[in-house]
């Protein structure tokens, strides 16, 4: 996930969900625990009222008068509340309902309370062990058992769960939306900074001018310093190039004038003239090389197709006698963030070589893939020799029969290297040479 806001939002949502789930479980357990304690206390009160209504019957056993028990549900059939008195063997000595079929529970000790849920009866059970001494001082062991149906308890727990998780879910959604708003507000300076950088790339402003939080001020200050340094460097390049061109202009003109002297031997005149031309070409090339700016991130992307169309139009005029079939397969939307002058030199040299060494066809194409821009120039000429890499050295030529100085591919390679790219010489499906330029996309 590349979005900073997305990462923060997902992380916060996970934390909120975990916190909400944990809080919900804790609240649910606390509520159920309190409800169970209230259930036990209620049944325990009922046991005390039953013992208060207990008396000895004619046989000397223990019985309970239901009329003396304050809870009327024990006298109502199917009320969900029942009670029983078990003897020391676990047999029912008395019950509030004749239809009671009670599986004997584990009998508690005298004075021991035992509260649990009987899933077989779908009811809560509270048992209490006691010893009853009758009129003849004969102690007898009894167990009082109270059963209450668990349907009402389960319904109450269900209502609480739905209410609890419903409100927790709504609260978590509301908190997530609030967090999204806060993240958008908190990251607004970054979006504003990105917009200003885009304005600088388009040439609509010269530096970052907005007011930013303290955490971003060192970044904006460094970016402005980088922009100023880059522009100052380009200014120094241009001034140095102008001074160099002006300095060399006069000596080269003098040398060229000496070739016109009448007493100069024709052979020497031709040699001097060739060397002057060579020096002029070398000077021009070195000036172009020094002017190559290389990769610049704060520049406007250049549309490759329009640039290639202009160069192809010029190539068609220069090589009109060859009647070349020229194809431009670069997409209209493809753009490369590079200096326009560098791209003119790079593509111009490649198209010139293709038109020079090709027979009838020249093709240029380009695409963006895997954060790289691939520029491909092909022709249907003789192609590259097996040791094609030597052509990247200055002065090396593949075909000495064709006029040239062997500087085109070397100049292209220097520009490509300045951008941190790669240059490959291959065989084209057209039958001739194929040059593949790989430039990193920033």
mmCIF file of N, CA and C in Angstrom, residues 353-354 356-359 361 377-391 397-402 409 425-435:
data_model
loop_
_atom_site.group_PDB
_atom_site.id
_atom_site.type_symbol
_atom_site.label_atom_id
_atom_site.label_comp_id
_atom_site.label_asym_id
_atom_site.label_seq_id
_atom_site.Cartn_x
_atom_site.Cartn_y
_atom_site.Cartn_z
ATOM 1 N N UNK A 353 21.283 8.230 -37.899
ATOM 2 C CA UNK A 353 22.010 6.989 -38.202
ATOM 3 C C UNK A 353 21.117 5.990 -38.931
ATOM 4 N N UNK A 354 19.863 5.861 -38.468
ATOM 5 C CA UNK A 354 18.953 4.905 -39.102
ATOM 6 C C UNK A 354 18.676 5.292 -40.555
ATOM 7 N N UNK A 356 20.627 7.121 -42.426
ATOM 8 C CA UNK A 356 21.873 7.066 -43.171
ATOM 9 C C UNK A 356 22.213 5.638 -43.605
ATOM 10 N N UNK A 357 22.019 4.671 -42.679
ATOM 11 C CA UNK A 357 22.425 3.304 -42.968
ATOM 12 C C UNK A 357 21.273 2.412 -43.418
ATOM 13 N N UNK A 358 20.027 2.881 -43.264
ATOM 14 C CA UNK A 358 18.895 2.089 -43.715
ATOM 15 C C UNK A 358 18.694 2.197 -45.218
ATOM 16 N N UNK A 359 17.936 1.246 -45.750
ATOM 17 C CA UNK A 359 17.671 1.234 -47.187
ATOM 18 C C UNK A 359 16.376 1.971 -47.526
ATOM 19 N N UNK A 361 13.365 1.772 -44.998
ATOM 20 C CA UNK A 361 12.447 1.899 -43.861
ATOM 21 C C UNK A 361 13.190 2.350 -42.604
ATOM 22 N N UNK A 377 14.689 2.586 -32.003
ATOM 23 C CA UNK A 377 14.845 3.083 -33.369
ATOM 24 C C UNK A 377 15.391 1.927 -34.222
ATOM 25 N N UNK A 378 14.717 1.645 -35.358
ATOM 26 C CA UNK A 378 15.090 0.512 -36.198
ATOM 27 C C UNK A 378 15.214 0.954 -37.663
ATOM 28 N N UNK A 379 15.984 0.160 -38.423
ATOM 29 C CA UNK A 379 16.083 0.391 -39.869
ATOM 30 C C UNK A 379 16.234 -0.957 -40.564
ATOM 31 N N UNK A 380 16.216 -0.915 -41.889
ATOM 32 C CA UNK A 380 16.328 -2.165 -42.675
ATOM 33 C C UNK A 380 17.662 -2.223 -43.423
ATOM 34 N N UNK A 381 18.699 -1.651 -42.793
ATOM 35 C CA UNK A 381 20.012 -1.657 -43.447
ATOM 36 C C UNK A 381 20.781 -2.944 -43.207
ATOM 37 N N UNK A 382 22.085 -2.803 -43.152
ATOM 38 C CA UNK A 382 22.948 -3.979 -42.989
ATOM 39 C C UNK A 382 23.020 -4.436 -41.530
ATOM 40 N N UNK A 383 22.625 -3.611 -40.592
ATOM 41 C CA UNK A 383 22.679 -3.989 -39.182
ATOM 42 C C UNK A 383 24.042 -3.738 -38.570
ATOM 43 N N UNK A 384 24.163 -4.081 -37.298
ATOM 44 C CA UNK A 384 25.407 -3.864 -36.568
ATOM 45 C C UNK A 384 26.328 -5.067 -36.711
ATOM 46 N N UNK A 385 27.643 -4.833 -36.672
ATOM 47 C CA UNK A 385 28.595 -5.951 -36.714
ATOM 48 C C UNK A 385 28.557 -6.737 -35.408
ATOM 49 N N UNK A 386 29.197 -7.912 -35.343
ATOM 50 C CA UNK A 386 29.190 -8.716 -34.114
ATOM 51 C C UNK A 386 29.755 -7.973 -32.913
ATOM 52 N N UNK A 387 30.802 -7.171 -33.128
ATOM 53 C CA UNK A 387 31.386 -6.406 -32.022
ATOM 54 C C UNK A 387 30.775 -5.009 -31.980
ATOM 55 N N UNK A 388 29.461 -4.971 -31.843
ATOM 56 C CA UNK A 388 28.742 -3.694 -31.942
ATOM 57 C C UNK A 388 29.095 -2.730 -30.816
ATOM 58 N N UNK A 389 29.504 -3.243 -29.665
ATOM 59 C CA UNK A 389 29.783 -2.352 -28.531
ATOM 60 C C UNK A 389 30.915 -1.369 -28.814
ATOM 61 N N UNK A 390 31.802 -1.705 -29.739
ATOM 62 C CA UNK A 390 32.906 -0.793 -30.040
ATOM 63 C C UNK A 390 32.408 0.482 -30.707
ATOM 64 N N UNK A 391 31.196 0.437 -31.287
ATOM 65 C CA UNK A 391 30.650 1.621 -31.952
ATOM 66 C C UNK A 391 30.292 2.723 -30.958
ATOM 67 N N UNK A 397 33.309 3.513 -36.418
ATOM 68 C CA UNK A 397 32.247 3.513 -37.434
ATOM 69 C C UNK A 397 32.025 2.095 -37.914
ATOM 70 N N UNK A 398 30.746 1.796 -38.249
ATOM 71 C CA UNK A 398 30.406 0.470 -38.737
ATOM 72 C C UNK A 398 30.679 0.345 -40.227
ATOM 73 N N UNK A 399 30.478 1.442 -40.983
ATOM 74 C CA UNK A 399 30.651 1.404 -42.442
ATOM 75 C C UNK A 399 31.413 2.663 -42.848
ATOM 76 N N UNK A 400 32.672 2.495 -43.245
ATOM 77 C CA UNK A 400 33.494 3.646 -43.620
ATOM 78 C C UNK A 400 33.139 4.187 -44.990
ATOM 79 N N UNK A 401 32.298 3.470 -45.731
ATOM 80 C CA UNK A 401 31.909 3.955 -47.058
ATOM 81 C C UNK A 401 30.890 5.086 -46.950
ATOM 82 N N UNK A 402 30.203 5.185 -45.836
ATOM 83 C CA UNK A 402 29.199 6.231 -45.639
ATOM 84 C C UNK A 402 29.859 7.392 -44.908
ATOM 85 N N UNK A 409 26.601 7.641 -32.095
ATOM 86 C CA UNK A 409 26.266 6.698 -31.035
ATOM 87 C C UNK A 409 27.013 7.008 -29.749
ATOM 88 N N UNK A 425 22.446 -2.335 -28.546
ATOM 89 C CA UNK A 425 22.487 -2.450 -30.005
ATOM 90 C C UNK A 425 22.101 -3.872 -30.381
ATOM 91 N N UNK A 426 21.006 -4.022 -31.134
ATOM 92 C CA UNK A 426 20.469 -5.342 -31.435
ATOM 93 C C UNK A 426 20.139 -5.459 -32.919
ATOM 94 N N UNK A 427 19.567 -6.602 -33.265
ATOM 95 C CA UNK A 427 19.133 -6.852 -34.641
ATOM 96 C C UNK A 427 17.642 -6.593 -34.745
ATOM 97 N N UNK A 428 17.235 -5.838 -35.761
ATOM 98 C CA UNK A 428 15.829 -5.490 -35.923
ATOM 99 C C UNK A 428 15.096 -6.532 -36.758
ATOM 100 N N UNK A 429 13.805 -6.648 -36.513
ATOM 101 C CA UNK A 429 12.994 -7.537 -37.344
ATOM 102 C C UNK A 429 12.818 -6.982 -38.759
ATOM 103 N N UNK A 430 13.181 -5.699 -38.944
ATOM 104 C CA UNK A 430 13.168 -5.134 -40.299
ATOM 105 C C UNK A 430 14.371 -5.606 -41.115
ATOM 106 N N UNK A 431 15.339 -6.210 -40.433
ATOM 107 C CA UNK A 431 16.512 -6.718 -41.122
ATOM 108 C C UNK A 431 17.779 -5.936 -40.858
ATOM 109 N N UNK A 432 17.665 -4.744 -40.285
ATOM 110 C CA UNK A 432 18.829 -3.902 -40.045
ATOM 111 C C UNK A 432 19.147 -3.750 -38.575
ATOM 112 N N UNK A 433 19.614 -2.557 -38.210
ATOM 113 C CA UNK A 433 20.004 -2.286 -36.844
ATOM 114 C C UNK A 433 18.817 -1.891 -35.974
ATOM 115 N N UNK A 434 18.974 -2.149 -34.703
ATOM 116 C CA UNK A 434 17.940 -1.789 -33.712
ATOM 117 C C UNK A 434 18.634 -1.245 -32.480
ATOM 118 N N UNK A 435 18.335 0.012 -32.138
ATOM 119 C CA UNK A 435 18.925 0.662 -30.965
ATOM 120 C C UNK A 435 17.820 0.799 -29.905
#
